[in-house]
Structures are given as C-alpha cells and as structure tokens.
Short mmCIF file of C-alpha atoms and ligand atoms in Angstrom, two decimals:
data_model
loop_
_atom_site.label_atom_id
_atom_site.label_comp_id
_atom_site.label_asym_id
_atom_site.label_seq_id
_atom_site.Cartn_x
_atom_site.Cartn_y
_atom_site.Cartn_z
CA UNK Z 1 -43.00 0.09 -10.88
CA UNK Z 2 -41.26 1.20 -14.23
CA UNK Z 3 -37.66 2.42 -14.23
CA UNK Z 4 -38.98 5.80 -14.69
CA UNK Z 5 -40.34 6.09 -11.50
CA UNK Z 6 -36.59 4.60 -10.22
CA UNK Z 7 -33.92 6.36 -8.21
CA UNK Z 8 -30.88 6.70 -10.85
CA UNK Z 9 -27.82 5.65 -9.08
CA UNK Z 10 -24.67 6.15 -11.74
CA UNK Z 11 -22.30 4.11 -9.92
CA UNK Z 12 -18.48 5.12 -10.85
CA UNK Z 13 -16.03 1.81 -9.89
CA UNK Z 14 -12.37 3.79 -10.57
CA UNK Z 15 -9.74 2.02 -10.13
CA UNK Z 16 -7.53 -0.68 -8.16
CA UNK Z 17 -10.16 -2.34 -5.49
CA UNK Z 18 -12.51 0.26 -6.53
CA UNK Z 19 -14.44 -2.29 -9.12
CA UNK Z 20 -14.18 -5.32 -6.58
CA UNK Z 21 -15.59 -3.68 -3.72
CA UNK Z 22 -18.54 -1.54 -6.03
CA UNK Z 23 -19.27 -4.90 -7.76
CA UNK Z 24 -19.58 -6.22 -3.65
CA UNK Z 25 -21.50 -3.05 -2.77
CA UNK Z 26 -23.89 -3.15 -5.79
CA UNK Z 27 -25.30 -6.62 -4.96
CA UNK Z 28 -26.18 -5.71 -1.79
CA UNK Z 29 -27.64 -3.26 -3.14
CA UNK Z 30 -29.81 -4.97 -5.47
CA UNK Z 31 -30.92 -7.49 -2.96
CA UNK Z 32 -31.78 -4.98 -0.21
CA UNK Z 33 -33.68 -3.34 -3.47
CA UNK Z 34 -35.34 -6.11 -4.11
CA UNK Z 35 -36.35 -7.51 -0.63
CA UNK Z 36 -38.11 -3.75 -0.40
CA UNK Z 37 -39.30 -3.11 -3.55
CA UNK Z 38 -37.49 -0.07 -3.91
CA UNK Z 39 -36.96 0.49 -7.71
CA UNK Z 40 -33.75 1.74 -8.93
CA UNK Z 41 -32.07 1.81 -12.22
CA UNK Z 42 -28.69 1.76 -12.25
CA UNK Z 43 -25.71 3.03 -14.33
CA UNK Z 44 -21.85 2.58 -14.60
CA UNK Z 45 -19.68 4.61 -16.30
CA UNK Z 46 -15.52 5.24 -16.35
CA UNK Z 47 -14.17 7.49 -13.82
CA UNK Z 48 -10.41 8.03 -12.58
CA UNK Z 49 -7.38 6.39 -14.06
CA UNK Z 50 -9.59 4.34 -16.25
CA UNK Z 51 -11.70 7.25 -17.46
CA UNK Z 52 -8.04 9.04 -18.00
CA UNK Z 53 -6.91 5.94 -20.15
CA UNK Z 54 -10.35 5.31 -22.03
CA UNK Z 55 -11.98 8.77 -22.07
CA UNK Z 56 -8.68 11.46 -22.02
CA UNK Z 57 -9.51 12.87 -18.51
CA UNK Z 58 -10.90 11.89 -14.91
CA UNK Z 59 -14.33 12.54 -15.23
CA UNK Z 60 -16.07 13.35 -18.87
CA UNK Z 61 -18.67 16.05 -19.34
CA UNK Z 62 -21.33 13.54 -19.95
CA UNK Z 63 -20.12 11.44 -16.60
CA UNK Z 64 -20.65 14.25 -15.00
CA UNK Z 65 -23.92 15.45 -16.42
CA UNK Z 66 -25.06 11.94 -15.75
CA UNK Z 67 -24.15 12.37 -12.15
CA UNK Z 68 -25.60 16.23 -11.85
CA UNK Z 69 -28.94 14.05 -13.07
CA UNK Z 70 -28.81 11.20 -10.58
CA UNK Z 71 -30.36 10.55 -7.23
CA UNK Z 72 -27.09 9.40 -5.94
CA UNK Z 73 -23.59 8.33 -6.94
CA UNK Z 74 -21.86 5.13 -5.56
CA UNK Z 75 -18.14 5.99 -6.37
CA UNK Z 76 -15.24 3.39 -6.02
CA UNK Z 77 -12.01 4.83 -5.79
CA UNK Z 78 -9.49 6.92 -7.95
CA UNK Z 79 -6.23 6.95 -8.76
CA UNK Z 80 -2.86 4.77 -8.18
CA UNK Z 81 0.67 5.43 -8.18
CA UNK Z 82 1.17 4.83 -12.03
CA UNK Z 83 -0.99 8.59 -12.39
CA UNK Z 84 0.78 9.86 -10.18
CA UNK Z 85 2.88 11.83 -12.29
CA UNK Z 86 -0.41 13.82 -14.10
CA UNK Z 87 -1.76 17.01 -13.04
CA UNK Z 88 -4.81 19.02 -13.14
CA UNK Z 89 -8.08 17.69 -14.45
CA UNK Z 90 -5.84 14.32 -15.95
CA UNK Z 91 -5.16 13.41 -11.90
CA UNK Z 92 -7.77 10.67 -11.19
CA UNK Z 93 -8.24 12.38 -7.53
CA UNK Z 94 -9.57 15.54 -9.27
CA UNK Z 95 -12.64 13.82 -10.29
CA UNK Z 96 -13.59 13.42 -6.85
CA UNK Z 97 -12.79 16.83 -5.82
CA UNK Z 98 -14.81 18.15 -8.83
CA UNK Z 99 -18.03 15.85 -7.99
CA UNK Z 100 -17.59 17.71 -4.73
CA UNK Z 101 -18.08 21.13 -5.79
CA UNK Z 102 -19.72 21.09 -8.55
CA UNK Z 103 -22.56 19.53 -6.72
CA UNK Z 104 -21.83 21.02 -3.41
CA UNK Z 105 -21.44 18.12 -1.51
CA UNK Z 106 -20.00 19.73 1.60
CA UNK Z 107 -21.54 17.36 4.48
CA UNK Z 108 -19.31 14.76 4.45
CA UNK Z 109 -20.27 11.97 7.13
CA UNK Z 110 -18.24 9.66 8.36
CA UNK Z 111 -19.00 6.48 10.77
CA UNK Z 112 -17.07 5.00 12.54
CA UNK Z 113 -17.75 1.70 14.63
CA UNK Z 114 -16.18 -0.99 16.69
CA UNK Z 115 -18.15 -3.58 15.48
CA UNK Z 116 -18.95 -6.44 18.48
CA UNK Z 117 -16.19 -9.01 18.10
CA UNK Z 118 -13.42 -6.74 16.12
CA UNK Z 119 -12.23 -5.18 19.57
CA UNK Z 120 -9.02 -7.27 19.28
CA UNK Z 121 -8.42 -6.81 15.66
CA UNK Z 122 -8.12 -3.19 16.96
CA UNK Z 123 -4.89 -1.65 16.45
CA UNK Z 124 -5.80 -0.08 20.00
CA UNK Z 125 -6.57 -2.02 23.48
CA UNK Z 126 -10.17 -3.79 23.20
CA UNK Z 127 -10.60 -1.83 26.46
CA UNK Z 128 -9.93 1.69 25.01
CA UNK Z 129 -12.43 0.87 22.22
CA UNK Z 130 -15.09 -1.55 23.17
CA UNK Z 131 -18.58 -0.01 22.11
CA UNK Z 132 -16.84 2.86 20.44
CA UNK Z 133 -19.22 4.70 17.66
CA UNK Z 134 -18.55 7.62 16.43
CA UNK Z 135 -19.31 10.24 13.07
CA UNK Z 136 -17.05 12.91 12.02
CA UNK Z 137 -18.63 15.40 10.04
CA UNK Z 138 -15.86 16.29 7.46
CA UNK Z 139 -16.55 20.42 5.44
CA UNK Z 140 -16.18 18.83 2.16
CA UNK Z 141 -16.68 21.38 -0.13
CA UNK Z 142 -14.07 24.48 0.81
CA UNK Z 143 -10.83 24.92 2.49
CA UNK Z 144 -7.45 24.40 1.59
CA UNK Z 145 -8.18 21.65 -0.88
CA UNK Z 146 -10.34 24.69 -2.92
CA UNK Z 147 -8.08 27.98 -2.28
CA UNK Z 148 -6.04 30.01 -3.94
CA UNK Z 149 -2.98 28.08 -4.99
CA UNK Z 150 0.38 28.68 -7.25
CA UNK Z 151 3.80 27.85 -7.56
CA UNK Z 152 6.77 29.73 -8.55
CA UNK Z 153 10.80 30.65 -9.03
CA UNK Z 154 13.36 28.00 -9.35
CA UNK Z 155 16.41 26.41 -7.11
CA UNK Z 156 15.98 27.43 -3.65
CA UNK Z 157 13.75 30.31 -4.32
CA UNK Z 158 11.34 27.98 -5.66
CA UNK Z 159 7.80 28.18 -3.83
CA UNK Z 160 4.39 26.60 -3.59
CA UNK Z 161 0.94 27.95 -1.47
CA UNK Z 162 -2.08 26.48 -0.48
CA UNK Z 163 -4.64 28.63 0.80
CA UNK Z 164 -7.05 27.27 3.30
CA UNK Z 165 -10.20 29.78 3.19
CA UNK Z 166 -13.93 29.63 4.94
CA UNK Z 167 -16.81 32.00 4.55
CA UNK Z 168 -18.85 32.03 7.67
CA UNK Z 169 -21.64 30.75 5.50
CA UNK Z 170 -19.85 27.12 4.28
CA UNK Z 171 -18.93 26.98 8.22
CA UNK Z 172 -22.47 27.45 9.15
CA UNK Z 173 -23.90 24.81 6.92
CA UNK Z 174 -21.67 21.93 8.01
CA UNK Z 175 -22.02 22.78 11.74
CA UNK Z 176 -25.69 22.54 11.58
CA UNK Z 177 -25.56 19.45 9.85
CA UNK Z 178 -23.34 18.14 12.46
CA UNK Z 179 -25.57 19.48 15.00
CA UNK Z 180 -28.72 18.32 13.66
CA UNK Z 181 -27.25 14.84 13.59
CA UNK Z 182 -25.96 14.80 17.36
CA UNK Z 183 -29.95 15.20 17.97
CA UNK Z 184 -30.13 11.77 17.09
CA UNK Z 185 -27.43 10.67 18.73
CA UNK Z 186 -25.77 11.05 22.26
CA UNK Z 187 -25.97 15.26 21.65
CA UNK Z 188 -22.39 15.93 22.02
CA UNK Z 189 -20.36 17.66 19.30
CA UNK Z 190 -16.66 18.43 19.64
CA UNK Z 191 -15.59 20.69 16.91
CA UNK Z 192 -11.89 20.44 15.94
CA UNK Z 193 -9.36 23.40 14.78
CA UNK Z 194 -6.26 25.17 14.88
CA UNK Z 195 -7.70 28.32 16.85
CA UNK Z 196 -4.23 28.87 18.71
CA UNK Z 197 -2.50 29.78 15.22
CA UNK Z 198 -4.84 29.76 11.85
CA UNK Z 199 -7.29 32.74 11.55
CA UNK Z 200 -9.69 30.77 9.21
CA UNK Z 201 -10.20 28.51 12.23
CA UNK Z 202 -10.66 31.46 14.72
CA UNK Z 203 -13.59 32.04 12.43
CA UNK Z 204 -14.62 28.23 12.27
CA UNK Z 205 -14.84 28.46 16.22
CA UNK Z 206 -16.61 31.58 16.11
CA UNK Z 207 -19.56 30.56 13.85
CA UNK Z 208 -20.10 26.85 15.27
CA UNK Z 209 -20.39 28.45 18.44
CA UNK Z 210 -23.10 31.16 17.21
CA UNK Z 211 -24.37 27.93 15.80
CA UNK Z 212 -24.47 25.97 18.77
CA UNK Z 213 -26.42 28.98 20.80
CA UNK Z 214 -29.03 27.55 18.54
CA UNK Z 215 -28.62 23.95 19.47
CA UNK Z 216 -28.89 24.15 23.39
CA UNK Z 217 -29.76 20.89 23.66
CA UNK Z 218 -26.79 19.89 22.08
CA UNK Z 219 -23.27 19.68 24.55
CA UNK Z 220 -20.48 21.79 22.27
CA UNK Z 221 -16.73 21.23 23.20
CA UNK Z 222 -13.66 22.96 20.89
CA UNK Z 223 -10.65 20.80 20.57
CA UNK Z 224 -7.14 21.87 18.76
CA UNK Z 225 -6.36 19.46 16.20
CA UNK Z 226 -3.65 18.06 17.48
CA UNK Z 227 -4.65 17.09 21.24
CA UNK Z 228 -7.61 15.89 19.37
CA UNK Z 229 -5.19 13.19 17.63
CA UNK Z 230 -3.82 12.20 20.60
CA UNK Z 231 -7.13 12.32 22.61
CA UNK Z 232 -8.73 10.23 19.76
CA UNK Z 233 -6.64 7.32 19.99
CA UNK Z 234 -6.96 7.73 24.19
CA UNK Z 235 -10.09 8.09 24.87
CA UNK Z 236 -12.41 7.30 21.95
CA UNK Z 237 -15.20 6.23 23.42
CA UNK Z 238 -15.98 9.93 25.01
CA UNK Z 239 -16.83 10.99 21.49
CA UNK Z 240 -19.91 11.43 19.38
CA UNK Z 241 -19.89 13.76 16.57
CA UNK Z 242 -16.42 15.23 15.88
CA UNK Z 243 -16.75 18.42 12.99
CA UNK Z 244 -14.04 19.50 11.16
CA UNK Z 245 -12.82 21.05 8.35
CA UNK Z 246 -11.71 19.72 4.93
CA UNK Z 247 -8.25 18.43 5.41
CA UNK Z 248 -8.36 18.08 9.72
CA UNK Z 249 -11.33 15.47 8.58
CA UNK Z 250 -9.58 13.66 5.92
CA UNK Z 251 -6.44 12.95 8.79
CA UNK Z 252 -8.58 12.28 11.80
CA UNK Z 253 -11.17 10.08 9.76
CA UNK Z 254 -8.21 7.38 8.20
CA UNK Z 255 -6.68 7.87 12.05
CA UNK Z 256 -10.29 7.25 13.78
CA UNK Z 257 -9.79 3.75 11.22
CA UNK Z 258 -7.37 2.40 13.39
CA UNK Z 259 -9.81 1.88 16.18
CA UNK Z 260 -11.96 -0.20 14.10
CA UNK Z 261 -9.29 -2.58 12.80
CA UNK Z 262 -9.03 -1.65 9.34
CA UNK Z 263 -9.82 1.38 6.83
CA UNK Z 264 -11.89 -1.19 4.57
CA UNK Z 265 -14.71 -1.32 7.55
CA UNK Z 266 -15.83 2.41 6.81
CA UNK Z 267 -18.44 3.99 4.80
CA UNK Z 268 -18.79 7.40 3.75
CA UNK Z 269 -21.62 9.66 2.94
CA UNK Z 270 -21.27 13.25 0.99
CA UNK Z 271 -24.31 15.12 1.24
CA UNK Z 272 -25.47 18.76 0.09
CA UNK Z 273 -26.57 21.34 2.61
CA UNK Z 274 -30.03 20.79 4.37
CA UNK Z 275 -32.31 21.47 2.19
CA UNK Z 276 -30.56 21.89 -0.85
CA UNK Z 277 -31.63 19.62 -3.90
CA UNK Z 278 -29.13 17.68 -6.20
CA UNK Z 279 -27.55 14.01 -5.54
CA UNK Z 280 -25.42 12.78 -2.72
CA UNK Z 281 -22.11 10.83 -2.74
CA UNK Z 282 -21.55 7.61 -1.08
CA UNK Z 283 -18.09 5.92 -1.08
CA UNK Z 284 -15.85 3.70 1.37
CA UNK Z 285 -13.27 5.81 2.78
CA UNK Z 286 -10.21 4.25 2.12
CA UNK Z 287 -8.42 4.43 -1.71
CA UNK Z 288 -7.67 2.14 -4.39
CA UNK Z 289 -5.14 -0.06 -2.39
CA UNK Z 290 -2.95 -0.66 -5.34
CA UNK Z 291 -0.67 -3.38 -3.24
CA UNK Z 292 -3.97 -5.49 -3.02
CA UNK Z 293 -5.56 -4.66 -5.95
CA UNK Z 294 -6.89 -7.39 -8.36
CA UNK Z 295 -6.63 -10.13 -6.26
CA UNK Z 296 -10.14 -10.35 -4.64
CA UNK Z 297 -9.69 -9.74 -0.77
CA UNK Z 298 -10.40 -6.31 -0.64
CA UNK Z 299 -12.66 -6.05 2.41
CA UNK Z 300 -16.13 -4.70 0.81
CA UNK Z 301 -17.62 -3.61 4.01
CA UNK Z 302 -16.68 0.14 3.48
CA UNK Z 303 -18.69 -0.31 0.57
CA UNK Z 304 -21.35 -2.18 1.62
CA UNK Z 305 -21.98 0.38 4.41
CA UNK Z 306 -21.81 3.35 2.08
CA UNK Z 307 -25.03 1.57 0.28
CA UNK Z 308 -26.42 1.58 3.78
CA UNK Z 309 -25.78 5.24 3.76
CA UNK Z 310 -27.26 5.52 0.44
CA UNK Z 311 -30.45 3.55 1.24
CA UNK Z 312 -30.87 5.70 4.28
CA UNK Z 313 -30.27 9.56 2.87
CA UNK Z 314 -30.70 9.27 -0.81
CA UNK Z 315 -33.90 6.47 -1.01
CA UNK Z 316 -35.05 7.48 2.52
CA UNK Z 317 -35.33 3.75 3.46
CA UNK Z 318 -34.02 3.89 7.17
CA UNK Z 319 -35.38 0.26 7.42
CA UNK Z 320 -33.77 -1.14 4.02
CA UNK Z 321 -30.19 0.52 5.54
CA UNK Z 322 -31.12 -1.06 9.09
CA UNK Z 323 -30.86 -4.71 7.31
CA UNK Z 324 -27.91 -4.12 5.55
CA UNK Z 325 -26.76 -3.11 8.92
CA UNK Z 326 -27.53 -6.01 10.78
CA UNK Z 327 -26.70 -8.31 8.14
CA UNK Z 328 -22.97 -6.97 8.19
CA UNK Z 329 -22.77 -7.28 11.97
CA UNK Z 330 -24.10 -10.81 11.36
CA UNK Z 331 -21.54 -11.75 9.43
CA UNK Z 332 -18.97 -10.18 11.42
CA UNK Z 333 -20.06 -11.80 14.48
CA UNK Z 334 -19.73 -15.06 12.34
CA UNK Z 335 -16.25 -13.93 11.46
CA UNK Z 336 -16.55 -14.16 7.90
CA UNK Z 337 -13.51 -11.53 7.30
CA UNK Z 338 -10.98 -10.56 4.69
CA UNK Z 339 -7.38 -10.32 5.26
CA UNK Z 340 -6.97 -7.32 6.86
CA UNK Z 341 -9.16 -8.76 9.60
CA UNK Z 342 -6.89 -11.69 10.28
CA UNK Z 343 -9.52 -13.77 8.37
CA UNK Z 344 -9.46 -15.80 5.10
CA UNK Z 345 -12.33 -15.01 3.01
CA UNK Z 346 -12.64 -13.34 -0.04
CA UNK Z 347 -14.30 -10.15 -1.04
CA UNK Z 348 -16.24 -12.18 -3.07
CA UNK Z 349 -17.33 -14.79 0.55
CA UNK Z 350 -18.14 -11.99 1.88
CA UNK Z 351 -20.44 -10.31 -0.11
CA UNK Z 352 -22.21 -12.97 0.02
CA UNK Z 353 -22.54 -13.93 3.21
CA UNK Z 354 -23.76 -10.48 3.64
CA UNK Z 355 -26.91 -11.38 0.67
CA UNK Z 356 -27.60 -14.01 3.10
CA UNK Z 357 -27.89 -12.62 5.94
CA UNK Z 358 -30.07 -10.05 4.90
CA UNK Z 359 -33.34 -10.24 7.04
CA UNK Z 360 -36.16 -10.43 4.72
P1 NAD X 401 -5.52 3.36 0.57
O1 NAD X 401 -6.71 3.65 1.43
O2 NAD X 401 -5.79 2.99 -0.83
O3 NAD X 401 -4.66 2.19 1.27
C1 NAD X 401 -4.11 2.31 2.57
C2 NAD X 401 -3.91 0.90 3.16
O4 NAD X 401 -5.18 0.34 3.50
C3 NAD X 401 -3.25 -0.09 2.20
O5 NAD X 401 -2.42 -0.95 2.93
C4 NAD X 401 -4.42 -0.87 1.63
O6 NAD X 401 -4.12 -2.18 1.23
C5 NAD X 401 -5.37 -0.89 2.81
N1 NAD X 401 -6.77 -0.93 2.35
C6 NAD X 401 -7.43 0.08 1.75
N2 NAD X 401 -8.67 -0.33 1.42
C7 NAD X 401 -8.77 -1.62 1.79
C8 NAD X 401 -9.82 -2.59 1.70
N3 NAD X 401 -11.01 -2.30 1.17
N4 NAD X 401 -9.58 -3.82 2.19
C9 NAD X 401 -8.41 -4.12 2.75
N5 NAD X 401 -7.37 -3.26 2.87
C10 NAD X 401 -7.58 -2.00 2.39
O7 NAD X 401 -4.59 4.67 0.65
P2 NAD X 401 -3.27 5.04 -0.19
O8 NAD X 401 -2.44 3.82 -0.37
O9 NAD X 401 -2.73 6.22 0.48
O10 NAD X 401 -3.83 5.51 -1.58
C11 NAD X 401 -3.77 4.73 -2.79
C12 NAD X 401 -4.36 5.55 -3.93
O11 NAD X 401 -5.76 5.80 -3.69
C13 NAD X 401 -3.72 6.93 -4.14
O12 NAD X 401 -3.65 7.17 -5.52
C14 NAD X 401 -4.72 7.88 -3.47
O13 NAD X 401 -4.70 9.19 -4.01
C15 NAD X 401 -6.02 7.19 -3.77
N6 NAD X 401 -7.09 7.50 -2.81
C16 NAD X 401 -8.34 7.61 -3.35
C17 NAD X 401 -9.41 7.81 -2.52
C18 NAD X 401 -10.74 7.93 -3.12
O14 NAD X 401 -10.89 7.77 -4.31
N7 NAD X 401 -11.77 8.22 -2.35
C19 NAD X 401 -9.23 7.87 -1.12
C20 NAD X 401 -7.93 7.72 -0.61
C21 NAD X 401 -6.87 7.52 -1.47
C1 IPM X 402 -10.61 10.89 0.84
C2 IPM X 402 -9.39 10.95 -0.04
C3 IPM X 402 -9.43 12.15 -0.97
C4 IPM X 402 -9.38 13.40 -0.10
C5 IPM X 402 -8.36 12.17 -2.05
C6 IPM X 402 -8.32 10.93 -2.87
C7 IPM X 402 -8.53 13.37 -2.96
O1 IPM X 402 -8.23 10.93 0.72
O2 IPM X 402 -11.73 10.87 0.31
O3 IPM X 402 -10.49 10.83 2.06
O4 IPM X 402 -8.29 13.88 0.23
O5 IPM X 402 -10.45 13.89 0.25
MN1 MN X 403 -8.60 10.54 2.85
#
C-alpha cells in the first residue's frame, strides 16, 4: 500500500524520558505495523522545552497544523524544572493543554492494571490488588484547568483564581463515553465529585445520572472525591470504570499508579467525543522524570501501551493492540523490568524483549 493510503501518526518526543520511551514506543509500533500490514507514515517534530529552545514556543503553528491533520498523535512528555520559571504559551505543559482543546480531546482513558507477577512490586498488599484492572475516564477538555483565571494586588492583598466550570453538555459527553465503555467491561461506573461543597459538581452528578437512566444496564455509584482516595487504595479491586473530572482524574489516575508498582506501567488514551472526527492523543501518563532522564532506564511500558491504545482506537486494529498486549505481559511474566520494578534492564532490553515477543 502507498503512504498515501497510511494513517499519519506525528509523533511529538518532548523532553527528559520523553524521547527514550517514544523511541521504545515507536518500534513497537513499527513491528506490530509490520507483522499486520497496517501502513502508517510517520512524523516527528519538536514539542515542549525543546520546541521552546529550537522553535520560540511549546508547540508551533505548523506542529500543530500537522497534528489537526493526523490520524493520531503519540506525545512524549513536556516540560522539566529548568522551564519552570516561563509562563503562558512558552510553558512546555501548555502544549499539551492546547492539543487538548483545540482538538477537543475530552475522553481521556486511563488503564490501569496489576499485571500477573507485579503484585509485590505493589506499593499496596498483593492481596488488596491481585487481579486489579481498572479505567478512569478523565473530562479532559474543560474544568478548572480551562476557566476563568487572574491574579491581582500585591503583599498580603495579593490574589489568584481558578475557576472550575462544566456545561451540562461537556459532562454529558464524557459520561457516555465512560458508560459506553463499562458495556464492555464488568458494567459498573462510579462517578467521582465534590457534590457536598462545589456546585459545578452538583451539576456533574446531576447529568451522569440523567445519563445513566439511559444506560440501565450499566450499575452507577457517586463517590466524593476524597473517600474515593481512600477507598481506592482499600479496596481497588471493587472498581471498574471510575469518571471524573479534569483535575479529580489527573490526582486519582497518578494515585491509582501506586497499585500497579510504578507510574511508568500506564498508558493513556485522549479521544474526541463519540462520533466526532479529528485525531486522538496517546501518551504514558507519567512526565518527563527529569531525576532519570538521559540515562536509559526509563520504563517504556506506559508507552508501549499507549501504542496499544493507538492501534486499537485510532487504526481500529483490536487484534494488532491484543499482541502488543500479550507481548508486554510476556515479558513481564519473564521479569524483564526497569528500575523502578526492582529489575535491571534497560529501556532499551526492554523494548526489545517486547519486539520479540510479539506473536506473529
Ligand atoms: P513524573 O511523572 O515525571 O515523575 C514522577 C516520578 O515517577 C519520578 O520519580 C520519576 O522518576 C518516576 N517516573 C516517571 N516516569 C517514569 C518511567 N517511565 N520510568 C520510571 N520511572 C518513572 O512527574 P513530575 O516529577 O511531577 O514531573 C516532571 C515534569 O514533567 C514536570 O515538568 C511536569 O509538569 C511534567 N509532566 C508532564 C506530563 C506530560 O507531559 N504528560 C505529565 C506529568 C508531568
Ligand atoms: C497529565 C499531566 C498534565 C495534566 C500536565 C503536564 C499539564 O499531569 O497528563 O496527567 O495536568 O493534565
Ligand atoms: Mn498528571
């Protein structure tokens, strides 16, 4: 098949692991590609602190065009603590947020597994998480991270705001998502808010339950945020599809990495509405890890998993994302691990244990 026919996949590295574990990520890619004959044609291009450095801001205008144009984007990570100082569109992190908007990316899915033979590497009991698998469906396009905003005065009169705002619309089109994807799970969805004391969320609850009427099927719980923590790192294994909003989804999802045994083990998926055209987002979950950057033992499996992600929502190759699947829990069973998994290998053993062990 010629490359015109090819999915475009711009693939955007960043910065500190984010090269080492897109490098990882984009020859599984190719091989699961291959092994399929799936034709894609991919592109990298400078986002972040290195796009900041090399191109004056996170993201250019033709980055992003390039992205608006793509089947799907395979993004790194951005930012480390020597931007930390910049603001606005110069702050590595707003490239992210941008992609988000712009290209209303506001499904944001997030698994999370306790892969056979990591329950002791766990930072919970093997008991409390043995078999766990979970997906929290993070809003990823609204909220607090998108409101009104300011700061003002000086001395002690001095004053910031963040406003965290939801049209019954955005709620709607995350819960269904979340809904729709319980059907093909265990059909349970606990949605989590702050109903006792934030109005936005007395609305959130509202809508997902008018939502849920239509899901009957589907077993709705609501859960306040912060029992939800606790109950999270308690009773895991209860839980199927947690939905939340913007920032309750960006705390639970790094906390709901503890159970796993490490932040590099998850993938992440950001997808527009049902039903709505345009590409989707896939990137690992956890940042640039600037205290292990450069040194090759990031864990790629984050990455790795997003492409399985990728393979299954943007190609529509459920069986291509199945192998890369198995061939990760091969290689965990085999306990070929990075650091953070008590192991010794490199992101670069790894990887390629993970080529290997794709079934053909
Ligand atoms: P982080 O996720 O980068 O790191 C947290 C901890 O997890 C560190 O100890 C790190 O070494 C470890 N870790 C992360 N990824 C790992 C991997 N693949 N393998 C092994 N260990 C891994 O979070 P942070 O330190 O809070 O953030 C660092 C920078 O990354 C900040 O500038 C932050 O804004 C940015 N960040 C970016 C994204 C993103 O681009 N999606 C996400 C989160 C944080
Ligand atoms: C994430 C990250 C981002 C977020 C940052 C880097 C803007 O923490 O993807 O979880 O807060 O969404
Ligand atoms: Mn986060």
């Amino acid at each position: 098949m010629s490359t015109g026919e090819a999915a475009r996949i711009v693939v955007l590295p960043g910065d500190g692991v984010g090269p080492e574990v897109t490098s990882a990520a984009l020859e599984v890619l190719d091989a699961a590609c291959h092994a399929g004959g799936i034709p894609i044609a991919v592109e990298q291009r400078l986002v972040g602190g290195a796009a900041v450095e090399a191109e004056g801001a996170a993201i250019s205008p033709e980055t992003f065009e390039r992205c608006r144009q793509s089947t799907a984007i395979l993004f790194g990570a951005g930012g480390a603590p020597r931007w930390d100082h910049l603001t606005g569109d110069a702050r590595p992190g707003s490239a992210l947020i941008r992609l988000r908007r712009s290209l209303e990316l506001c499904v944001n899915l997030r698994p999370v597994r306790v892969h056979p033979g990591l329950e002791e590497r766990s930072n919970l009991r093997a008991d409390v998480v043995r078999g766990c698998d979970l997906v929290v469906v993070r809003e990823l396009a609204g909220g607090i991270y998108y409101g009104e905003r300011g700061r003002s005065g000086e001395g002690p009169e001095e004053r910031a705001f963040d406003t965290m705002t939801y049209s019954r619309a955005e709620i709607e089109r995350v819960a269904s998502a979340a809904f729709d994807l319980a059907r093909t799970r265990r059909t349970r969805v606990v949605s989590v808010d702050k109903a006792n004391v934030l109005t936005s969320s007395r609305l959130w609850r509202e809508v997902v339950t008018d939502v849920g009427r239509a899901h009957p099927d589907v077993a709705l719980e609501h859960a306040l945020v912060d029992s939800f923590a606790l109950r999270l790192v308690q009773r895991p294994r209860a839980l199927d599809v947690v939905l939340a909003e913007n920032l309750f989804g960006d705390i639970l999802s790094d906390l709901a990495a503890a159970l796993s045994g490490s932040i590099g083990l998850l993938p992440s998926a950001s997808l527009p509405a049902a039903g709505q055209p345009g590409p989707a987002l896939y990137e690992p979950v956890h940042g640039s890890a600037p205290d292990i950057a450069g040194r090759g033992i990031a864990n790629p499996i984050g990455a790795i998993l997003s492409v399985a992600l990728l393979l299954e929502h943007s190609l529509h190759h459920p069986d291509a994302a199945a192998r890369v699947r198995v061939a990760v829990d091969r290689v965990i069973a085999d306990a070929v691990l990075t650091r953070d998994l008590g192991g010794t290998a490199a992101t670069a053993e790894v990887t390629a244990a993970v080529v290997a062990a794709l079934p053909s």
